[in-house]
Coordinates of C-alpha atoms in Angstrom, one line a residue:
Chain A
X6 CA -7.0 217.3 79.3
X7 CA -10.1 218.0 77.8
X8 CA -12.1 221.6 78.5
X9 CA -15.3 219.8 77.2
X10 CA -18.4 219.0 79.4
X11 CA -20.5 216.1 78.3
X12 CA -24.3 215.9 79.1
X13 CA -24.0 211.6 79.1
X14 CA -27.1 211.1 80.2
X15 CA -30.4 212.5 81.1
X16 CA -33.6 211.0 83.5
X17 CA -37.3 212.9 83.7
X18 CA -40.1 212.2 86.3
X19 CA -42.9 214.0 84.1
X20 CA -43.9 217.2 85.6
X21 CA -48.1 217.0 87.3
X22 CA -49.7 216.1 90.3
X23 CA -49.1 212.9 91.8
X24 CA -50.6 212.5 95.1
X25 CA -48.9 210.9 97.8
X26 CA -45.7 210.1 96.1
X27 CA -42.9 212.4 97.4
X28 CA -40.3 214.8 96.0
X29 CA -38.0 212.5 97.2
X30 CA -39.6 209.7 95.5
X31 CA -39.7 212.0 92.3
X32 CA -36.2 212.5 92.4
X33 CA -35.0 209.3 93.0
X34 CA -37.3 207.9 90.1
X35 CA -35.0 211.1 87.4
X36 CA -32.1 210.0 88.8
X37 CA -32.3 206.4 88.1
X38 CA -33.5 207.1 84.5
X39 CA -30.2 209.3 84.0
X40 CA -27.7 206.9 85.4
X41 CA -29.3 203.8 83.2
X42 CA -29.5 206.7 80.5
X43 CA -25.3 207.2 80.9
X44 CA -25.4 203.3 81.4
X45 CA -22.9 202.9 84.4
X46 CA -23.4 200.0 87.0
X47 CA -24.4 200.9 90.4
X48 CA -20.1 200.7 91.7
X49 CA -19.0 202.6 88.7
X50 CA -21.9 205.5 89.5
X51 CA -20.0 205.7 93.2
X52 CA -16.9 205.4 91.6
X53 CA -16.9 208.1 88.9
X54 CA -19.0 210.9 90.3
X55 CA -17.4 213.1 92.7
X56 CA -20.4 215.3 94.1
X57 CA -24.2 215.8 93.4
X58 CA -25.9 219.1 93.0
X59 CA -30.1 219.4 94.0
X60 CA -31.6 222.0 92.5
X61 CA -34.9 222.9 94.7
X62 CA -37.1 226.1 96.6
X63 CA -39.7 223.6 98.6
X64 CA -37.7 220.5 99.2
X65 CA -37.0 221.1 102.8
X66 CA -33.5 220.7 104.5
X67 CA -31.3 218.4 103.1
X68 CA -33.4 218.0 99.8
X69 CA -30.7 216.5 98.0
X70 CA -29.4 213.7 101.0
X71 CA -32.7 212.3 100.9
X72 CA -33.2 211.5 97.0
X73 CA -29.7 210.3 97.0
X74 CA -30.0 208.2 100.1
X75 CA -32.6 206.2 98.4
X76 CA -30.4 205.3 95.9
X77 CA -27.6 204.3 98.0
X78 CA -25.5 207.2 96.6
X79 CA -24.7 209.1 99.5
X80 CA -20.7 209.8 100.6
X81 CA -20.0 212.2 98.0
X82 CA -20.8 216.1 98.8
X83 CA -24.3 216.9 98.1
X84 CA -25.0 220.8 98.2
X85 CA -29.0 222.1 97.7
X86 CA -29.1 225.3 95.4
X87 CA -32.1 227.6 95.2
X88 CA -32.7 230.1 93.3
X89 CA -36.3 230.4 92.3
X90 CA -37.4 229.2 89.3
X91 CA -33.7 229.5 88.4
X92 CA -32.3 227.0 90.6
X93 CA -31.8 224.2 88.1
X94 CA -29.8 226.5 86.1
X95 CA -27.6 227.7 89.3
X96 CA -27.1 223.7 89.7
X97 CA -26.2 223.1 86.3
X98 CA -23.9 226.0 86.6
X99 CA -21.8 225.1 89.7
X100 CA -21.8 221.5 88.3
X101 CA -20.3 223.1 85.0
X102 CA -17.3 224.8 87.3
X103 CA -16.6 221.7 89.4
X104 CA -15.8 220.0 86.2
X105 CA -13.9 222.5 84.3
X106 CA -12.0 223.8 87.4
X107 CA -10.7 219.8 87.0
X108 CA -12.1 219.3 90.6
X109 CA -14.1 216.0 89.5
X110 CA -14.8 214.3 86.7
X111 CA -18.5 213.6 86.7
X112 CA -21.0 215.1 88.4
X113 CA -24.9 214.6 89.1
X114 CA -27.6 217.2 89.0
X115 CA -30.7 217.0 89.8
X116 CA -34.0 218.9 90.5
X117 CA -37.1 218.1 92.7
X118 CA -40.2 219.7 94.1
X119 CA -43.6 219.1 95.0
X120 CA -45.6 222.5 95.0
X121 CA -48.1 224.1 96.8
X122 CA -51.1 224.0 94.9
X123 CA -52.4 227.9 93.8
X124 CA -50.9 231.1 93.7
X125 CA -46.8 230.2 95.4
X126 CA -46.6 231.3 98.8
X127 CA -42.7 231.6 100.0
X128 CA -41.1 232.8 102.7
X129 CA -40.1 235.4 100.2
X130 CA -42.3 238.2 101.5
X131 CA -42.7 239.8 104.6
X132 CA -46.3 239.1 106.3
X133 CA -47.2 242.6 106.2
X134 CA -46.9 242.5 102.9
X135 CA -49.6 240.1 101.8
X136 CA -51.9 241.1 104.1
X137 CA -52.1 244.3 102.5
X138 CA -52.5 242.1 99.4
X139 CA -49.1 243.5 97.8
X140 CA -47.5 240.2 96.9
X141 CA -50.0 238.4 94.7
X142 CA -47.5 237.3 92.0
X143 CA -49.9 236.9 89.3
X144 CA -51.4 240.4 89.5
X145 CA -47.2 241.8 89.0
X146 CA -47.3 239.4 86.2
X147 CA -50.3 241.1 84.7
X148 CA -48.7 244.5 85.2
X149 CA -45.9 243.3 82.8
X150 CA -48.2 241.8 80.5
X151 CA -50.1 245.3 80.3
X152 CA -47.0 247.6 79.6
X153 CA -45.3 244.8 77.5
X154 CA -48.5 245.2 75.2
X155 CA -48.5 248.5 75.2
X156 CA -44.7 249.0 74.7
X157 CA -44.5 246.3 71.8
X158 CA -47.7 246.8 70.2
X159 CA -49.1 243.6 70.8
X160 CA -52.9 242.4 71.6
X161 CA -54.5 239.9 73.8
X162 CA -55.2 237.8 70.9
X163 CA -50.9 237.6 70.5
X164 CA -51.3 236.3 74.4
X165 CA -53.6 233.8 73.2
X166 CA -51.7 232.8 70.3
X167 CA -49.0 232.4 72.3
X168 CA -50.7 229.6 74.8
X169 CA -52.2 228.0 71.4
X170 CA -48.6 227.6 70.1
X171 CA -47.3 225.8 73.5
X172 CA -50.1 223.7 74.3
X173 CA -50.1 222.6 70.3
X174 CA -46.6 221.0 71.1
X175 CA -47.6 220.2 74.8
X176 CA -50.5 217.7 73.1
X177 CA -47.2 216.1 72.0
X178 CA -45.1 215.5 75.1
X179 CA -46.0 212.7 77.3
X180 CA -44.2 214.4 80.6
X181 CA -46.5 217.3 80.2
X182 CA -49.6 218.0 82.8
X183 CA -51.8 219.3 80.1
X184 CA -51.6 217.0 77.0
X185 CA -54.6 218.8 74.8
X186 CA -54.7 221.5 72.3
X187 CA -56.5 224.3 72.7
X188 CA -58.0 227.5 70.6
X189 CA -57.6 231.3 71.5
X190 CA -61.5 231.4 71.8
X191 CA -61.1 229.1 75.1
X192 CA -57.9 230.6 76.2
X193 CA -59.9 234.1 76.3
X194 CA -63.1 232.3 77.5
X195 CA -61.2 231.2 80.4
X196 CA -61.2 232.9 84.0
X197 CA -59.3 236.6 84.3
X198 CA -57.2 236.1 86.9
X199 CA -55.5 239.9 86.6
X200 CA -56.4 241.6 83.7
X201 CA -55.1 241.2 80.7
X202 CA -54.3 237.5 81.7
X203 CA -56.5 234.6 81.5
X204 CA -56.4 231.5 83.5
X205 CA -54.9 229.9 80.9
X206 CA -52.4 232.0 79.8
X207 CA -50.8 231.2 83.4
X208 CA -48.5 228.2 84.0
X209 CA -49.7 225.5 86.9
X210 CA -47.3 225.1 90.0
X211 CA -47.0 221.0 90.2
X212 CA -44.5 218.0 90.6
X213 CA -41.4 216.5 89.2
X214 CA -38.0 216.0 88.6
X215 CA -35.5 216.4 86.7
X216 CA -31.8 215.0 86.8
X217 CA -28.8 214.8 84.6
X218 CA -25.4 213.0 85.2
X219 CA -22.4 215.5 83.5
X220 CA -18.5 214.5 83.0
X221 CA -15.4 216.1 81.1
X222 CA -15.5 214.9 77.9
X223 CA -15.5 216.4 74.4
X224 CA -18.0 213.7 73.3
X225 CA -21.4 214.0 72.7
X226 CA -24.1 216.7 73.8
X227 CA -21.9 219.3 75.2
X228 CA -22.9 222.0 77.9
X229 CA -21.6 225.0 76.1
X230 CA -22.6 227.3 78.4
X231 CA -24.0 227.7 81.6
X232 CA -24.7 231.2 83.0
X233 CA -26.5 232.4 86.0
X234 CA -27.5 236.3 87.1
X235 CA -29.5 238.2 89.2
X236 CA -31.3 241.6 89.0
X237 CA -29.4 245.2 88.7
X238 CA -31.7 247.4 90.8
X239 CA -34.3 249.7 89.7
X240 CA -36.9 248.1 87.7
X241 CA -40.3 247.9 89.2
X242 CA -41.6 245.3 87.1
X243 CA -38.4 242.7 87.3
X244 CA -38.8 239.2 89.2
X245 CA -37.3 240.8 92.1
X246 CA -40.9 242.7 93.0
X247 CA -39.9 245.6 94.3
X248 CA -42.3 248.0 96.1
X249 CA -40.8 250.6 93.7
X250 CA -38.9 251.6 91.2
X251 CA -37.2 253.7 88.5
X252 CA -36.8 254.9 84.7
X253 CA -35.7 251.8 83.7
X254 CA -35.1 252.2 80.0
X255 CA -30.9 251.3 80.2
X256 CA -31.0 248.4 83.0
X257 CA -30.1 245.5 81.3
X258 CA -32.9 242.8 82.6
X259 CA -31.0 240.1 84.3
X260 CA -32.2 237.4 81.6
X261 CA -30.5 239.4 78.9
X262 CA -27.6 239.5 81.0
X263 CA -27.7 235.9 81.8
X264 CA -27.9 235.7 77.4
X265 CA -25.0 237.7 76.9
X266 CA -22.9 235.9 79.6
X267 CA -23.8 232.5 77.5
X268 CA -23.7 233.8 74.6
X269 CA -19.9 234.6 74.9
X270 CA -18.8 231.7 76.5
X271 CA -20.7 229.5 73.6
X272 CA -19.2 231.7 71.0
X273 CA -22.7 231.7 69.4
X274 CA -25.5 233.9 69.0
X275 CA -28.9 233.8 68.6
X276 CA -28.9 233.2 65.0
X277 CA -26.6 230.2 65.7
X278 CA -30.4 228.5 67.6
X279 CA -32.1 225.4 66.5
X280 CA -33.9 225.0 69.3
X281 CA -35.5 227.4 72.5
X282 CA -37.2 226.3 75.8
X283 CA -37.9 229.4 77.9
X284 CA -39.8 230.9 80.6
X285 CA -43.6 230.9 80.0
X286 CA -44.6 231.8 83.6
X287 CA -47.6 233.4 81.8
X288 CA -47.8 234.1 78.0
X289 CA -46.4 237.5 78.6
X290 CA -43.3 236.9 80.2
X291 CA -42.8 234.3 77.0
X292 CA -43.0 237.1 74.5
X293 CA -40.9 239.4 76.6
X294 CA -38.1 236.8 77.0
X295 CA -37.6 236.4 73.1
X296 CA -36.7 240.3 72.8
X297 CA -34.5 239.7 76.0
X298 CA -32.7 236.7 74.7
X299 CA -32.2 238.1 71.4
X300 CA -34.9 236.1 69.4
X301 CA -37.0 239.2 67.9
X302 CA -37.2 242.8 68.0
X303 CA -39.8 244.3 70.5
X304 CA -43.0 244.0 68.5
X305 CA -41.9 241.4 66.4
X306 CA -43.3 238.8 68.2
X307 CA -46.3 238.1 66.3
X308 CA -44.6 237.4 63.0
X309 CA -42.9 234.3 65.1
X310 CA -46.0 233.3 66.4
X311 CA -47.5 233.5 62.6
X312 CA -45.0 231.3 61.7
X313 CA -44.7 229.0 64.1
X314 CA -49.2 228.6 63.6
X315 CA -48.2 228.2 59.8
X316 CA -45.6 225.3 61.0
X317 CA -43.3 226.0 57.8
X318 CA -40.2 228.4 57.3
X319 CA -39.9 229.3 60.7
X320 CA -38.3 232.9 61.2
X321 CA -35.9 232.0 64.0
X322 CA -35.3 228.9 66.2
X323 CA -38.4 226.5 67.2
X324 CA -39.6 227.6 71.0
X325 CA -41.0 226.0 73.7
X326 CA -41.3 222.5 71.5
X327 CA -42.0 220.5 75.3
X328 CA -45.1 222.5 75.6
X329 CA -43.2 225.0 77.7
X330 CA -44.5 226.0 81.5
X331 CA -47.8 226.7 80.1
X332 CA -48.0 222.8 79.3
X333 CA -45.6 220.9 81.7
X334 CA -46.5 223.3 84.5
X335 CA -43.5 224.2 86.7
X336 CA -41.8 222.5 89.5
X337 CA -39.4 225.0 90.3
X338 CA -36.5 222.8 91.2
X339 CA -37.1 220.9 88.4
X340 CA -38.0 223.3 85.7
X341 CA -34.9 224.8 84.4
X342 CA -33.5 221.0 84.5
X343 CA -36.5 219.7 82.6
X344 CA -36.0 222.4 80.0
X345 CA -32.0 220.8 79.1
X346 CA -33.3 216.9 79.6
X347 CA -35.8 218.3 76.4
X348 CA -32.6 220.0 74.8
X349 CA -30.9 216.7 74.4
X350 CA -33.2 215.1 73.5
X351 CA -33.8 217.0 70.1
X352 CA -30.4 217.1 69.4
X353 CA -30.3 213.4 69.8
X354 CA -33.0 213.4 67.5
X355 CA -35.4 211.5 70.3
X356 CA -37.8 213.9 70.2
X357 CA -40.6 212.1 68.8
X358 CA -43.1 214.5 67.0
X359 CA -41.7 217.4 68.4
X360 CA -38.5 217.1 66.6
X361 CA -36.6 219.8 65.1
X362 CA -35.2 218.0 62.1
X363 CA -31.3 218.5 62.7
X364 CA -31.0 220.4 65.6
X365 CA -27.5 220.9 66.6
X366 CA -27.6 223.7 69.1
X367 CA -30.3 224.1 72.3
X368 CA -30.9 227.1 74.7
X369 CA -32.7 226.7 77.8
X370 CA -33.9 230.3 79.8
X371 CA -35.6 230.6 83.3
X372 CA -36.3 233.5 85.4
X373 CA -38.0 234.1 88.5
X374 CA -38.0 234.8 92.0
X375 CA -34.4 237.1 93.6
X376 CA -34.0 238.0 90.8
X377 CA -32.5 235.2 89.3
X378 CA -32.3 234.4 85.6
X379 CA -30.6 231.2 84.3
X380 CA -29.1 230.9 80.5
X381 CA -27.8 227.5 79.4
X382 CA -26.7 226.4 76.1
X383 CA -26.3 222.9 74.1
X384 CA -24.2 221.7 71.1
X385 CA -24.1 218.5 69.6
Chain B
X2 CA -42.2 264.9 107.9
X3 CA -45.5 262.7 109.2
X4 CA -47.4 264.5 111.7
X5 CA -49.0 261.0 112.7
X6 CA -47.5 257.5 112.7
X7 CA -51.0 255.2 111.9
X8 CA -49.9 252.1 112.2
X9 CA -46.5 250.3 114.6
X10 CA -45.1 247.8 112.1
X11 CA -44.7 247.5 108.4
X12 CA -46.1 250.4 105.9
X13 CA -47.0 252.2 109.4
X14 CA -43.2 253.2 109.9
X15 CA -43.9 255.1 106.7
X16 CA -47.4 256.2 106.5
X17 CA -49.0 258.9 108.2
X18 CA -51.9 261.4 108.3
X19 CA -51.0 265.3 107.8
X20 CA -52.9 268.1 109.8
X21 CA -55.1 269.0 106.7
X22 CA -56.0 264.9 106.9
X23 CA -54.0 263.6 103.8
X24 CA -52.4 260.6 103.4
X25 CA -48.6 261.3 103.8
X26 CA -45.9 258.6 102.5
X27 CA -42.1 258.3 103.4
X28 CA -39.6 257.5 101.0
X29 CA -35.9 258.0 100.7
X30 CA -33.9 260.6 98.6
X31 CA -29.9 260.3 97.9
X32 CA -28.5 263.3 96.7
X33 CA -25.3 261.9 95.6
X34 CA -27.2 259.6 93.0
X35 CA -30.0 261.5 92.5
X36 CA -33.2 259.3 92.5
X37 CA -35.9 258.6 95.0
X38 CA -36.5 255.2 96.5
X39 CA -39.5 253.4 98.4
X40 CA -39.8 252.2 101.5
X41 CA -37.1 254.5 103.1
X42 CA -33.7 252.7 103.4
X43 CA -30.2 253.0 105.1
X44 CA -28.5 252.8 101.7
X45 CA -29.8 253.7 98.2
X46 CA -30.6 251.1 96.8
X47 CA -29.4 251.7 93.4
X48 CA -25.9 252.8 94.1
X49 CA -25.3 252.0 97.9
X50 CA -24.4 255.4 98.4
X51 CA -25.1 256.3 102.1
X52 CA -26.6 260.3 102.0
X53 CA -30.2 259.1 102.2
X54 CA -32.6 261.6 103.7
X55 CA -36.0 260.3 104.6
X56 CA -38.5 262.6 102.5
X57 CA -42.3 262.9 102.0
X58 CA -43.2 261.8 98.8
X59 CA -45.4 263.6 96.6
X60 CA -49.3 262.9 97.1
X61 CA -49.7 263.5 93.0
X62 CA -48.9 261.0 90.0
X63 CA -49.8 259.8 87.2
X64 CA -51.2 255.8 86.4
X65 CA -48.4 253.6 84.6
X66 CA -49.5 250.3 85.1
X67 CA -52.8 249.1 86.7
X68 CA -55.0 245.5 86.9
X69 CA -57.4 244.2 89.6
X70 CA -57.1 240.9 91.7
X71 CA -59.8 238.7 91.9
X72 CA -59.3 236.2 94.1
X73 CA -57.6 236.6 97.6
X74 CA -54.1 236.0 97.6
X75 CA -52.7 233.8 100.2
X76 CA -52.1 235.7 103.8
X77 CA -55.0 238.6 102.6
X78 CA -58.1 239.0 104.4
X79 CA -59.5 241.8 102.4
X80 CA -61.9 243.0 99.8
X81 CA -61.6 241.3 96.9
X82 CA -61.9 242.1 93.4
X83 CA -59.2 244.9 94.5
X84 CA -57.0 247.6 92.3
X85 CA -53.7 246.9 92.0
X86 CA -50.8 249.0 90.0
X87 CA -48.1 251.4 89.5
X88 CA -48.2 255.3 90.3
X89 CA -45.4 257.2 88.4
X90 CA -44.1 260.0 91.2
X91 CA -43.3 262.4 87.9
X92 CA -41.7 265.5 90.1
X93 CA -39.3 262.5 91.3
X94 CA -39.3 259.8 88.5
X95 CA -40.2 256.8 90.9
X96 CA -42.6 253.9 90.0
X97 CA -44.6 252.9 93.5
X98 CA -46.6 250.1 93.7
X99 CA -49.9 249.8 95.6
X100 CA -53.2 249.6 95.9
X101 CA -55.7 251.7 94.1
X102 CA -59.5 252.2 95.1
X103 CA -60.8 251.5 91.6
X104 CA -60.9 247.6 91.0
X105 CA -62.8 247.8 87.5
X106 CA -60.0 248.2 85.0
X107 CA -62.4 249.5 82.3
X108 CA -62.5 252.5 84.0
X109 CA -59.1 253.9 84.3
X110 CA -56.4 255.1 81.7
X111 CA -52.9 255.2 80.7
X112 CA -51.7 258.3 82.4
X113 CA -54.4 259.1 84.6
X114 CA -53.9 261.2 87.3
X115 CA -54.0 260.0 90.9
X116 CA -53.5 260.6 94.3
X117 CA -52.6 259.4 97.7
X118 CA -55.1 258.1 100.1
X119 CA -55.2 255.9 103.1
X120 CA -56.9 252.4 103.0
X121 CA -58.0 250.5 105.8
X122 CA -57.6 246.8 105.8
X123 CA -59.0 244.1 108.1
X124 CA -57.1 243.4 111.2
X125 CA -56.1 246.8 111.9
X126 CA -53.3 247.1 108.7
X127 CA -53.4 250.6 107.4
X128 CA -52.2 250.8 103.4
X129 CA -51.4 253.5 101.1
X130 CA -54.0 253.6 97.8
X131 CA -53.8 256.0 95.2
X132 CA -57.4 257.5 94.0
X133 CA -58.3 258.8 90.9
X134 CA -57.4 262.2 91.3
X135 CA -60.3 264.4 89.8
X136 CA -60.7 268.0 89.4
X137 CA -62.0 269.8 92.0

């Protein structure tokens, strides 16, 4: 029997605001676009997959039951997975082990949500805690942001690059919420939310939906690798937003343990990358998760951003080519999801004018809230 | 040890006033892995080990990290622009997090030192702050 995972076929609800509609709605909308993308009939969809996975943090009980009710898909087990921003990568990870384990033989996976608008509110936090005004998300972000410039010698203007480079290629994509370039004059112009970050150098909670139908099969865009992990304790700054913590110079942060874990089961490294979509909660965390996933040395980031603003001989693999977070905005269930629907579509070469010419190997990279970080790698 | 509990739930179970009146804060100690923790726990929560004595931290340390949030987070009902940031505990290595009483980040430095203080919220939530600490 084949060991191989097939990605056969891959549905998007762009990621923005869209009213009334619901997450349900949202999902049911990816899902059809995935199963006409595989191109099975409605009885050979029931037929061949053998359990759904829905990846989402606000969809409410029983997230999943409802998309696929709509769709007359229901019988089969459904199981909701969340974990944070993450939780399309958990998904797309349990998916991955129902297959290879030989339990089924094609699986669905999909991601919804419908956020909050603002700064995210969970149930995360106890209430104490943001009364006394200790759990406003963006203001830890802006504490990493500080010692990540003053750790890897970077600048505010490498932020603003940084947002210049993603919403450059967000312009491109038509599923992103913010479709127009910008320059580092107006990302700095815009409203400090926490110094040293900007407004716009922090990605939009929104909408959408992501979904992707998988089976065993050696053919096609293979899921190399999907790897999940949360956070060793001890870091203050980590996603898990502790109250305190320690020296943290030898904790492995969980996305580089995530890396490592795909890494080896891809038999690849970062060398091996065409193409990168990763976290760009704010323009920070982007910079820091290309020294975490093996991209750059600490302080090295701004000779990838010079050549990515140059657009010729890249240094490393293109990143963030969807616009990232900073352009799509981020629907946590969906994000991480969204992320591998892009994947395939470079190394299917249907990536319009975002096209990496001849990309033949993807990574996609979240982290967020638990700790959780997610890692997942594409071949063609 | 606290002399005075100030407050029933939350950071009042480790938050108290000494006799001289300065802010005193609980945190945890485990001697069998050597590193301090915050808020005070069963376990440590680096190694799990289980010989945690509840200690006063130090009232001294030095700025690490530091920013100031402008607009009220959700569930807050208090002053905003506020200081937010990191205090390095030196004598015992631990990074806390908290509020500090300067909100204009201009004015405070890599390394700074700082102390504890009380802060009053709305609603009757007493916080720990750290103050720039200055010579007396």
């Amino acid at each position: 029997m084949t060991g191989g995972v097939e990605i056969a076929g891959v549905g998007l609800h762009p990621f923005g605001r869209f009213g009334e509609t619901t997450a349900t709605e949202l999902g049911g909308s990816a899902v059809r676009d995935a199963l006409a993308d595989v191109g099975w009939s409605p009885d050979e969809t029931r037929r061949r997959i053998g359990a759904a996975f829905c990846a989402t943090a606000y969809g409410g009980v029983a997230a999943g039951h409802r998309v696929l009710g709509t769709l007359a898909l229901t019988g089969m087990p459904i199981v909701d997975v969340e974990a944070g921003c993450a939780s399309g990568g958990a998904a797309l990870a349990l998916a991955a082990t129902s297959l290879r384990s030989g339990q089924h033989d094609a699986v669905l996976v999909v991601g919804v949500e419908k956020m909050p608008k603002g700064i995210i509110r969970s149930s995360f936090f106890e209430p104490w805690r943001e009364q006394a005004g200790l759990a406003a998300t963006p203001a830890y972000f802006a504490l990493r942001a500080q010692r990540l410039l003053r750790e890897h010698g970077l600048t505010a203007d490498d932020l603003a690059a940084l947002v210049v480079k993603n919403r450059r290629w967000g312009a491109m994509n038509p599923d992103a919420m913010f479709r127009s370039e910008v320059t580092a004059e107006q990302v700095l112009a815009s409203r400090v939310v926490s110094a040293p970050l900007h407004l716009w150098m922090l990605c939009s909670p929104n909408e959408g939906a992501a979904a992707m139908v998988l089976r065993r099969s050696d053919h096609g865009v293979q899921l190399a690798a999907a790897a999940l992990r949360s956070h060793l304790p001890g870091s203050v700054l980590d996603e898990s937003t502790p109250l305190a913590g320690i020296d943290d110079a030898d904790i492995t942060p969980p996305t580089a343990l995530a890396a490592a874990d795909a890494y080896e089961a891809a038999a690849i490294g970062p060398a091996d990358l065409d193409v990168v979509e990763c976290q760009d909660t704010d323009a920070a965390r982007e910079l820091l998760s290309w020294t975490e996933l093996g991209l750059c040395a600490a302080g090295d980031q701004p000779a990838l951003l010079d050549a990515e603003a140059r657009g010729a001989g890249r240094a490393g693999p293109a990143i963030n080519r969807s616009g990232g977070l900073l352009s799509k905005g981020e629907p946590l269930g969906a994000s991480a999801l969204g992320q591998v629907v892009e994947l395939v579509r470079q190394l299917r070469d249907q990536a319009g004018e975002r096209q990496v010419p001849g990309a033949r190997v993807g990574l996609a990279h979240t982290i967020g809230r638990g700790a959780n970080a997610s890692v997942t790698i594409v071949t063609r | 040890m606290a002399d005075e509990i100030v407050h029933a739930t939350g950071p009042g179970a480790w938050l108290g006033v000494a006799d001289d009146g300065a802010a005193t804060l609980l945190g945890g100690w485990s001697a069998s892995s050597g590193r301090a923790h915050f808020p005070p726990a069963t376990l440590c929560p680096y190694t799990g080990a289980d010989d945690v004595e509840v200690v006063v931290l130090p009232r001294q340390g030095t700025l690490w990290a530091w920013t100031a949030v402008t607009t009220a987070p959700p569930g807050y009902e208090g002053p905003v622009p506020y200081g937010f940031g990191i205090v390095e505990l030196t004598a015992i290595g631990l990074r806390l997090v908290t509020r500090l009483t300067v909100a204009e980040v201009d004015a405070l430095v890599f390394g700074q030192p700082m102390r504890l203080v009380v802060d009053d919220l709305p609603g009757g939530l007493t916080v720990w702050a750290f103050e720039p600490d200055e010579p007396e």
